[in-house]
Short mmCIF file of C-alpha atoms in Angstrom, two decimals:
data_model
loop_
_atom_site.label_atom_id
_atom_site.label_comp_id
_atom_site.label_asym_id
_atom_site.label_seq_id
_atom_site.Cartn_x
_atom_site.Cartn_y
_atom_site.Cartn_z
CA UNK A 1252 15.85 27.87 -0.98
CA UNK A 1253 15.47 30.43 1.77
CA UNK A 1254 17.02 29.37 5.70
CA UNK A 1255 13.36 28.58 6.55
CA UNK A 1256 12.56 26.03 4.43
CA UNK A 1257 16.10 24.63 4.61
CA UNK A 1258 15.73 24.26 8.21
CA UNK A 1259 12.01 22.23 8.09
CA UNK A 1260 13.94 19.87 5.27
CA UNK A 1261 16.58 19.65 8.52
CA UNK A 1262 14.18 18.75 10.39
CA UNK A 1263 11.82 16.39 8.20
CA UNK A 1264 14.91 14.51 6.38
CA UNK A 1265 16.16 13.28 9.94
CA UNK A 1266 12.58 12.40 10.90
CA UNK A 1267 11.90 10.36 7.83
CA UNK A 1268 15.09 8.42 8.24
CA UNK A 1269 13.55 5.00 10.26
CA UNK A 1270 11.88 3.77 7.01
CA UNK A 1271 13.82 1.29 5.31
CA UNK A 1272 11.52 0.74 2.94
CA UNK A 1273 12.28 2.76 -0.06
CA UNK A 1274 13.74 0.12 -2.49
CA UNK A 1275 14.22 -0.07 -6.27
CA UNK A 1276 11.21 1.16 -8.45
CA UNK A 1277 11.25 -1.90 -10.89
CA UNK A 1278 9.96 0.83 -13.73
CA UNK A 1279 11.15 2.33 -16.32
CA UNK A 1280 9.13 5.49 -16.63
CA UNK A 1281 11.38 7.85 -20.32
CA UNK A 1282 11.06 11.21 -21.00
CA UNK A 1283 9.29 13.03 -22.63
CA UNK A 1284 9.15 16.28 -25.16
CA UNK A 1285 9.10 18.67 -22.73
CA UNK A 1286 9.28 16.84 -19.87
CA UNK A 1287 11.70 16.76 -16.86
CA UNK A 1288 14.16 13.72 -16.09
CA UNK A 1289 13.47 9.83 -15.89
CA UNK A 1290 13.52 7.01 -14.34
CA UNK A 1291 16.27 4.49 -16.17
CA UNK A 1292 16.78 1.35 -16.60
CA UNK A 1293 13.95 0.69 -13.39
CA UNK A 1294 16.11 1.64 -10.42
CA UNK A 1295 15.49 4.32 -7.60
CA UNK A 1296 17.27 3.12 -4.90
CA UNK A 1297 17.93 5.37 -1.69
CA UNK A 1298 21.66 5.75 -1.55
CA UNK A 1299 22.63 2.74 -3.51
CA UNK A 1300 24.10 1.20 -6.19
CA UNK A 1301 22.40 -0.36 -9.41
CA UNK A 1302 23.74 -3.08 -11.68
CA UNK A 1303 25.31 -0.48 -14.08
CA UNK A 1304 27.40 0.49 -10.83
CA UNK A 1305 25.50 4.47 -10.99
CA UNK A 1306 25.33 5.81 -7.68
CA UNK A 1307 21.28 6.31 -7.10
CA UNK A 1308 19.75 8.65 -4.76
CA UNK A 1309 16.18 9.74 -3.49
CA UNK A 1310 15.47 12.59 -1.53
CA UNK A 1311 13.87 10.79 1.54
CA UNK A 1312 11.26 13.53 3.28
CA UNK A 1313 8.46 13.50 5.28
CA UNK A 1314 6.18 16.18 4.04
CA UNK A 1315 5.09 16.81 8.04
CA UNK A 1316 6.65 14.97 10.86
CA UNK A 1317 3.14 16.15 13.22
CA UNK A 1318 1.07 13.17 14.39
CA UNK A 1319 -1.92 12.57 16.25
CA UNK A 1320 -0.92 9.42 16.64
CA UNK A 1321 1.32 8.03 20.15
CA UNK A 1322 2.70 5.07 18.70
CA UNK A 1323 5.31 3.86 20.99
CA UNK A 1324 8.44 2.79 18.81
CA UNK A 1325 7.41 5.94 16.48
CA UNK A 1326 10.04 9.03 17.32
CA UNK A 1327 7.14 11.25 16.18
CA UNK A 1328 4.71 10.21 18.34
CA UNK A 1329 2.31 13.32 19.19
CA UNK A 1330 3.70 12.80 23.43
CA UNK A 1331 6.89 13.04 22.15
CA UNK A 1332 9.26 16.54 22.39
CA UNK A 1333 11.08 17.44 19.56
CA UNK A 1334 11.27 20.00 16.48
CA UNK A 1335 8.25 19.58 14.52
CA UNK A 1336 8.05 21.32 11.21
CA UNK A 1337 5.71 20.85 7.61
CA UNK A 1338 6.07 21.31 4.63
CA UNK A 1339 3.73 22.99 2.53
CA UNK A 1340 2.98 21.30 -0.78
CA UNK A 1341 4.45 23.82 -3.21
CA UNK A 1342 7.71 23.81 -1.36
CA UNK A 1343 7.69 20.26 -1.78
CA UNK A 1344 7.60 20.33 -5.25
CA UNK A 1345 10.01 23.13 -5.37
CA UNK A 1346 12.43 21.48 -3.53
CA UNK A 1347 12.70 18.06 -5.21
CA UNK A 1348 12.51 19.96 -9.09
CA UNK A 1349 15.88 22.55 -7.60
CA UNK A 1350 16.96 19.05 -6.14
CA UNK A 1351 17.03 17.03 -9.08
CA UNK A 1352 18.05 19.62 -11.75
CA UNK A 1353 21.07 19.81 -9.74
CA UNK A 1354 21.70 16.71 -10.12
CA UNK A 1355 21.29 15.66 -6.84
CA UNK A 1356 18.76 13.59 -7.06
CA UNK A 1357 16.91 11.03 -9.17
CA UNK A 1358 13.55 10.75 -7.69
CA UNK A 1359 11.64 11.13 -4.58
CA UNK A 1360 10.52 9.20 -1.55
CA UNK A 1361 7.68 10.85 0.45
CA UNK A 1362 5.92 10.13 3.68
CA UNK A 1363 4.25 12.34 6.30
CA UNK A 1364 3.39 12.06 10.16
CA UNK A 1365 -0.74 11.66 10.17
CA UNK A 1366 -2.57 15.17 10.36
CA UNK A 1367 -6.04 15.72 11.36
CA UNK A 1368 -6.90 11.90 9.79
CA UNK A 1369 -6.06 9.30 6.64
CA UNK A 1370 -7.65 10.85 4.60
CA UNK A 1371 -6.53 14.88 5.20
CA UNK A 1372 -2.94 13.59 5.13
CA UNK A 1373 -3.12 11.15 1.86
CA UNK A 1374 -5.04 13.98 0.01
CA UNK A 1375 -1.39 16.37 0.13
CA UNK A 1376 0.82 13.00 -0.03
CA UNK A 1377 -1.01 12.67 -3.54
CA UNK A 1378 -1.04 16.96 -4.23
CA UNK A 1379 2.65 16.42 -4.51
CA UNK A 1380 2.91 13.54 -6.68
CA UNK A 1381 0.32 15.49 -9.33
CA UNK A 1382 1.70 18.68 -9.43
CA UNK A 1383 5.41 17.48 -10.36
CA UNK A 1384 3.62 15.04 -12.57
CA UNK A 1385 0.98 17.02 -14.75
CA UNK A 1386 2.28 20.75 -13.47
CA UNK A 1387 6.36 20.71 -13.78
CA UNK A 1388 6.32 16.69 -16.10
CA UNK A 1389 8.32 15.31 -14.20
CA UNK A 1390 9.27 11.55 -15.14
CA UNK A 1391 11.89 10.70 -11.96
CA UNK A 1392 11.44 7.85 -9.54
CA UNK A 1393 8.08 8.97 -7.11
CA UNK A 1394 7.77 6.40 -4.19
CA UNK A 1395 5.11 7.43 -1.75
CA UNK A 1396 4.02 6.07 1.65
CA UNK A 1397 0.37 5.42 1.84
CA UNK A 1398 -1.72 6.32 4.66
CA UNK A 1399 -3.47 3.69 6.87
CA UNK A 1400 -6.76 3.81 7.14
CA UNK A 1401 -6.82 6.42 3.57
CA UNK A 1402 -10.13 5.95 1.35
CA UNK A 1403 -9.98 3.58 -1.66
CA UNK A 1404 -9.92 7.13 -4.01
CA UNK A 1405 -7.20 8.62 -2.34
CA UNK A 1406 -5.49 5.17 -2.87
CA UNK A 1407 -6.51 5.17 -6.30
CA UNK A 1408 -5.35 8.52 -7.63
CA UNK A 1409 -2.45 8.06 -5.99
CA UNK A 1410 -1.34 5.18 -8.16
CA UNK A 1411 -1.23 6.74 -11.12
CA UNK A 1412 1.15 9.69 -10.53
CA UNK A 1413 3.10 7.24 -8.35
CA UNK A 1414 6.32 4.92 -9.46
CA UNK A 1415 5.99 2.09 -5.82
CA UNK A 1416 3.33 2.95 -2.70
CA UNK A 1417 4.19 1.38 0.84
CA UNK A 1418 1.78 0.71 3.38
CA UNK A 1419 3.97 -0.28 6.55
CA UNK A 1420 2.57 -3.10 8.49
CA UNK A 1421 5.11 -2.18 11.69
CA UNK A 1422 4.47 -4.85 14.01
CA UNK A 1423 3.06 -8.34 12.44
CA UNK A 1424 0.18 -9.46 14.99
CA UNK A 1425 -2.62 -7.43 15.69
CA UNK A 1426 -2.47 -8.40 19.70
CA UNK A 1427 1.14 -6.50 19.90
CA UNK A 1428 0.23 -3.83 17.66
CA UNK A 1429 -3.01 -3.11 19.87
CA UNK A 1430 -0.26 -2.97 23.15
CA UNK A 1431 1.85 -0.34 21.80
CA UNK A 1432 -0.37 1.49 19.21
CA UNK A 1433 -3.77 1.93 20.16
CA UNK A 1434 -4.94 4.06 17.57
CA UNK A 1435 -4.35 1.47 14.85
CA UNK A 1436 -4.99 -1.63 13.66
CA UNK A 1437 -3.78 -4.53 10.72
CA UNK A 1438 -7.52 -3.87 9.18
CA UNK A 1439 -6.50 -0.19 7.97
CA UNK A 1440 -3.25 -1.40 6.52
CA UNK A 1441 -4.34 -3.92 4.74
CA UNK A 1442 -7.58 -2.38 2.85
CA UNK A 1443 -5.21 0.00 1.13
CA UNK A 1444 -2.63 -2.93 0.48
CA UNK A 1445 -5.93 -4.54 -1.52
CA UNK A 1446 -6.54 -1.36 -3.35
CA UNK A 1447 -3.28 -0.94 -4.73
CA UNK A 1448 -3.20 -4.49 -5.83
CA UNK A 1449 -6.94 -3.93 -7.31
CA UNK A 1450 -5.40 -1.28 -9.02
CA UNK A 1451 -2.60 -2.83 -10.41
CA UNK A 1452 -4.31 -5.60 -11.70
CA UNK A 1453 -7.49 -3.78 -13.34
CA UNK A 1454 -4.44 -1.66 -14.74
CA UNK A 1455 -2.76 -4.61 -16.26
CA UNK A 1456 -6.33 -5.49 -17.72
CA UNK A 1457 -6.39 -2.05 -19.12
CA UNK A 1458 -3.22 -2.04 -20.68
CA UNK A 1459 -3.83 -5.71 -22.51
CA UNK A 1460 -6.44 -4.09 -24.41
CA UNK A 1461 -5.01 -0.30 -25.02
CA UNK A 1462 -1.51 -0.45 -25.58
CA UNK A 1463 -1.15 3.12 -24.35
CA UNK A 1464 -3.73 2.80 -21.15
CA UNK A 1465 -2.04 4.44 -18.16
CA UNK A 1466 0.25 2.36 -15.70
CA UNK A 1467 -1.16 2.12 -11.56
CA UNK A 1468 2.36 1.94 -9.29
CA UNK A 1469 3.50 0.21 -11.97
CA UNK A 1470 6.85 -0.98 -9.70
CA UNK A 1471 4.01 -2.61 -7.16
CA UNK A 1472 3.63 -1.81 -3.83
CA UNK A 1473 6.19 -2.52 -0.47
CA UNK A 1474 5.71 -2.98 3.61
CA UNK A 1475 8.14 -2.64 6.61
CA UNK A 1476 7.90 -4.68 10.41
CA UNK A 1477 10.06 -3.58 13.07
CA UNK A 1478 11.80 -6.64 14.50
CA UNK A 1479 12.88 -6.88 18.61
CA UNK A 1480 10.30 -4.36 19.35
CA UNK A 1481 7.58 -6.95 20.37
CA UNK A 1482 8.11 -10.76 21.47
CA UNK A 1483 7.45 -12.33 17.82
CA UNK A 1484 9.62 -14.76 16.98
CA UNK A 1485 11.05 -15.20 13.48
CA UNK A 1486 8.21 -17.76 12.35
CA UNK A 1487 6.28 -15.47 13.16
CA UNK A 1488 7.34 -12.78 11.08
CA UNK A 1489 7.86 -14.65 8.35
CA UNK A 1490 5.07 -16.18 8.22
CA UNK A 1491 3.40 -13.02 7.37
CA UNK A 1492 5.76 -12.05 4.71
CA UNK A 1493 5.24 -15.35 2.98
CA UNK A 1494 1.25 -14.59 3.37
CA UNK A 1495 2.25 -10.89 1.89
CA UNK A 1496 3.91 -12.26 -0.78
CA UNK A 1497 1.02 -14.36 -1.87
CA UNK A 1498 -0.45 -11.20 -3.25
CA UNK A 1499 0.51 -10.54 -6.71
CA UNK A 1500 1.31 -7.08 -6.61
CA UNK A 1501 3.67 -7.53 -3.18
CA UNK A 1502 7.42 -6.89 -4.17
CA UNK A 1503 9.53 -6.26 -1.48
CA UNK A 1504 8.67 -7.14 2.67
CA UNK A 1505 11.23 -4.78 4.60
CA UNK A 1506 12.47 -5.46 8.27
CA UNK A 1507 13.53 -2.87 10.41
CA UNK A 1508 15.47 -3.59 13.61
CA UNK A 1509 13.82 -2.07 16.82
CA UNK A 1510 15.86 1.42 17.34
CA UNK A 1511 15.47 2.72 21.32
CA UNK A 1512 14.33 5.61 20.38
CA UNK A 1513 12.05 6.05 22.99
CA UNK A 1514 13.86 5.00 26.54
CA UNK A 1515 11.09 6.10 28.79
CA UNK A 1516 8.29 3.78 27.29
CA UNK A 1517 7.70 0.79 29.33
CA UNK A 1518 5.76 -1.24 27.07
CA UNK A 1519 9.14 -1.25 24.80
CA UNK A 1520 12.31 -3.68 25.03
CA UNK A 1521 15.54 -1.79 27.07
CA UNK A 1522 17.90 -2.97 23.51
CA UNK A 1523 21.36 -1.58 24.28
CA UNK A 1524 21.66 -1.49 20.20
CA UNK A 1525 19.63 -2.83 16.89
CA UNK A 1526 19.05 -6.19 16.47
CA UNK A 1527 21.25 -5.87 13.19
CA UNK A 1528 21.84 -9.23 12.68
CA UNK A 1529 18.84 -10.95 13.40
CA UNK A 1530 17.59 -8.18 11.06
CA UNK A 1531 20.38 -9.42 8.22
CA UNK A 1532 19.21 -13.10 8.86
CA UNK A 1533 15.29 -12.76 8.25
CA UNK A 1534 16.51 -10.28 4.78
CA UNK A 1535 18.27 -13.86 3.90
CA UNK A 1536 15.51 -15.81 4.88
CA UNK A 1537 13.41 -13.84 2.91
CA UNK A 1538 15.34 -13.88 -0.19
CA UNK A 1539 15.33 -17.64 -0.01
CA UNK A 1540 11.92 -17.66 0.03
CA UNK A 1541 11.53 -15.08 -3.05
CA UNK A 1542 13.96 -16.73 -4.91
CA UNK A 1543 15.30 -20.53 -3.66
CA UNK A 1544 12.15 -21.97 -3.42
CA UNK A 1545 12.00 -22.62 0.58
CA UNK A 1546 9.28 -22.31 2.49
CA UNK A 1547 8.97 -21.14 6.23
CA UNK A 1548 8.33 -24.40 7.61
CA UNK A 1549 11.58 -25.55 6.33
CA UNK A 1550 13.92 -22.51 7.81
CA UNK A 1551 11.86 -22.36 10.85
CA UNK A 1552 9.52 -24.71 12.70
CA UNK A 1553 8.27 -24.82 16.30
CA UNK A 1554 11.43 -26.54 17.38
CA UNK A 1555 13.53 -23.86 15.59
CA UNK A 1556 11.49 -20.59 15.91
CA UNK A 1557 13.80 -18.42 15.97
CA UNK A 1558 17.04 -18.25 12.83
CA UNK A 1559 20.19 -19.05 13.34
CA UNK A 1560 22.13 -16.11 14.46
CA UNK A 1561 25.75 -17.49 13.62
CA UNK A 1562 25.21 -19.14 10.27
CA UNK A 1563 22.53 -17.77 7.29
CA UNK A 1564 19.24 -19.89 7.26
CA UNK A 1565 20.36 -21.76 3.99
CA UNK A 1566 23.36 -23.42 5.59
CA UNK A 1567 21.63 -24.17 8.97
CA UNK A 1568 19.12 -25.63 6.61
CA UNK A 1569 21.77 -27.74 5.84
CA UNK A 1570 23.28 -28.72 8.72
CA UNK A 1571 19.71 -29.65 10.08
CA UNK A 1572 19.20 -32.42 6.99
CA UNK A 1573 22.92 -34.05 6.41
CA UNK A 1574 20.18 -36.68 4.72
CA UNK A 1575 19.81 -34.64 1.33
CA UNK A 1576 23.93 -34.27 1.05
CA UNK A 1577 25.83 -34.37 -0.51
CA UNK A 1578 24.66 -34.02 -3.72
CA UNK A 1579 26.38 -34.90 -7.24
CA UNK A 1580 26.25 -31.35 -9.20
CA UNK A 1581 26.48 -33.34 -12.43
CA UNK A 1582 22.77 -35.28 -11.66
CA UNK A 1583 21.24 -33.27 -9.58
CA UNK A 1584 18.58 -31.41 -10.34
CA UNK A 1585 17.93 -27.17 -10.47
CA UNK A 1586 15.62 -26.92 -7.28
CA UNK A 1587 18.56 -29.61 -5.19
CA UNK A 1588 21.44 -27.50 -6.31
CA UNK A 1589 19.92 -24.09 -5.01
CA UNK A 1590 19.68 -25.78 -1.78
CA UNK A 1591 23.52 -26.50 -1.76
CA UNK A 1592 25.30 -24.00 0.63
CA UNK A 1593 27.17 -21.79 -1.43
CA UNK A 1594 25.04 -22.05 -5.01
CA UNK A 1595 23.23 -19.34 -6.16
CA UNK A 1596 20.40 -18.93 -8.58
CA UNK A 1597 22.93 -17.83 -11.44
CA UNK A 1598 25.41 -20.39 -10.57
CA UNK A 1599 23.15 -23.15 -10.21
CA UNK A 1600 21.34 -22.33 -14.08
CA UNK A 1601 25.01 -22.20 -15.20
CA UNK A 1602 25.75 -26.01 -14.21
CA UNK A 1603 22.83 -27.07 -14.88
CA UNK A 1604 23.41 -25.51 -18.80
CA UNK A 1605 27.22 -26.46 -18.83
CA UNK A 1606 26.86 -30.31 -17.62
CA UNK A 1607 24.69 -30.79 -21.30
CA UNK A 1608 28.12 -30.28 -22.78
CA UNK A 1609 30.77 -32.17 -20.25
CA UNK A 1610 31.17 -33.02 -17.13
CA UNK A 1611 32.00 -30.03 -13.81
CA UNK A 1612 34.71 -30.13 -11.82
CA UNK A 1613 36.34 -27.95 -9.01
CA UNK A 1614 38.12 -25.28 -11.91
CA UNK A 1615 34.29 -24.84 -13.94
CA UNK A 1616 32.15 -24.88 -10.36
CA UNK A 1617 34.66 -21.76 -8.71
CA UNK A 1618 34.80 -19.86 -12.38
CA UNK A 1619 30.66 -20.44 -12.17
CA UNK A 1620 31.12 -18.35 -8.75
CA UNK A 1621 30.15 -20.66 -6.78
CA UNK A 1622 31.81 -20.76 -3.04
CA UNK A 1623 33.49 -23.35 -3.05
CA UNK A 1624 34.38 -22.72 0.83
CA UNK A 1625 30.85 -24.23 1.84
CA UNK A 1626 29.60 -26.20 -1.05
CA UNK A 1627 33.16 -28.43 -1.03
CA UNK A 1628 31.25 -30.05 2.38
CA UNK A 1629 27.66 -30.77 0.57
CA UNK A 1630 28.68 -31.76 -3.35
CA UNK A 1631 30.52 -34.54 -5.13
CA UNK A 1632 32.01 -33.97 -8.57
CA UNK A 1633 34.62 -35.28 -10.96
CA UNK A 1634 37.69 -34.45 -8.65
CA UNK A 1635 36.45 -33.20 -5.29
CA UNK A 1636 38.29 -34.86 -3.06
CA UNK A 1637 37.09 -32.88 0.11
CA UNK A 1638 35.43 -34.80 3.01
CA UNK A 1639 31.55 -34.52 2.98
CA UNK A 1640 28.85 -33.63 5.75
CA UNK A 1641 28.56 -37.65 5.84
CA UNK A 1642 32.07 -37.95 6.75
CA UNK A 1643 32.70 -34.88 9.34
CA UNK A 1644 29.62 -34.67 10.51
CA UNK A 1645 27.16 -31.59 10.88
CA UNK A 1646 29.09 -30.11 14.42
CA UNK A 1647 32.75 -30.71 12.89
CA UNK A 1648 31.37 -27.96 9.44
CA UNK A 1649 29.85 -25.95 11.23
CA UNK A 1650 32.68 -25.20 13.63
CA UNK A 1651 34.85 -25.38 9.97
CA UNK A 1652 32.75 -22.50 8.68
CA UNK A 1653 31.80 -20.25 12.07
CA UNK A 1654 34.01 -17.21 11.48
CA UNK A 1655 37.29 -17.77 13.43
CA UNK A 1656 37.75 -15.15 16.59
CA UNK A 1657 41.29 -12.96 16.78
CA UNK A 1658 43.61 -15.38 18.96
CA UNK A 1659 46.17 -13.53 20.77
CA UNK A 1660 49.97 -14.40 20.42
CA UNK A 1661 51.57 -15.92 22.95
CA UNK A 1662 54.72 -15.76 21.10
CA UNK A 1663 55.36 -12.25 20.47
CA UNK A 1664 57.73 -10.10 22.00
CA UNK A 1665 55.75 -7.16 24.17
CA UNK A 1666 57.51 -3.71 25.11
CA UNK A 1667 56.18 -1.37 28.65
CA UNK A 1668 57.12 2.08 28.11
CA UNK A 1669 56.60 4.82 30.93
CA UNK A 1670 55.98 8.39 30.08
CA UNK A 1671 56.44 11.07 32.30
#
């Protein structure tokens, strides 16, 4: 690698850091004779850890940070005076292969600014994936960012080479998207999402008939929404997420706390720091929607349009519905156990399986991974003597479970030293 390519790489990796939707692939791509690499265990996470403890990383980079759009929230908008760079297809392919051979990475997450038009940019992204797969026989993980407005043919070709495709929704509502990004609309985002869904479903049908039929984006698709840049409530955001999960190929919706990179633009809020707590609560609520059988209206409603920032969404729901508790862990059904704060999916399954053989008590619950600090106020079992939410009340339990703020100890001696 020469100095010019390294300088380009520094600029383009810095420009790519605001895209958070680089995720695990959920697919297994084994090595082939004469090929390079594989996707082991279905993981391809950017600087994260797999289930067996391995640290896995992706080369997260943009093909170019030039862009014809002027989106208010984007660091790469055309009106910004920032260092710009563009990697050629061959340069990026060589970088990926060199990094893989040196064991720096296990895959590629590739996005790009829009140059000329969406199809021109998408075609260059596809060429990178195609050269890696067909010329270099690369079997590692590839995540391509599909360009909004790209044609169906290019999205279909991308799905033949990439493990996962994603199209960023960015702003949840059309009205606010038009205000901050006048050149974009939701239609240009939802169409590629539909193309990806159709490609995955058609590929699955072909593989039922022909065992060795090629797979189309085997890890499905993901998307990202910015949190805090516009006036949408958590209810608005979760409604959009819930409808997206109705698409059978949508694997993850990512939430990115708004980072004030363009403070001069008056259309944007003046935030001193990203709303990280709100972002975390949205991820927790998203988890409840996908794995705990909650509905959006149960977590947020017209009376509570935003998630509670002090406690997690599951605990907040339990405190608002004391009439549902306490739950007897020895008789309650699986669905109700999932709604108990401190009981997760694995713990609930363990409880249902174990109580067929003996009655469950405090010690058994703890061994199953139940967080008793929370759960003890919402359950009853053999020998649990604690008072429940019915005796203590929701307000008292909330105070007990809120993190304690450090108090100043007035009883300690203090010394003042003066140094000349």
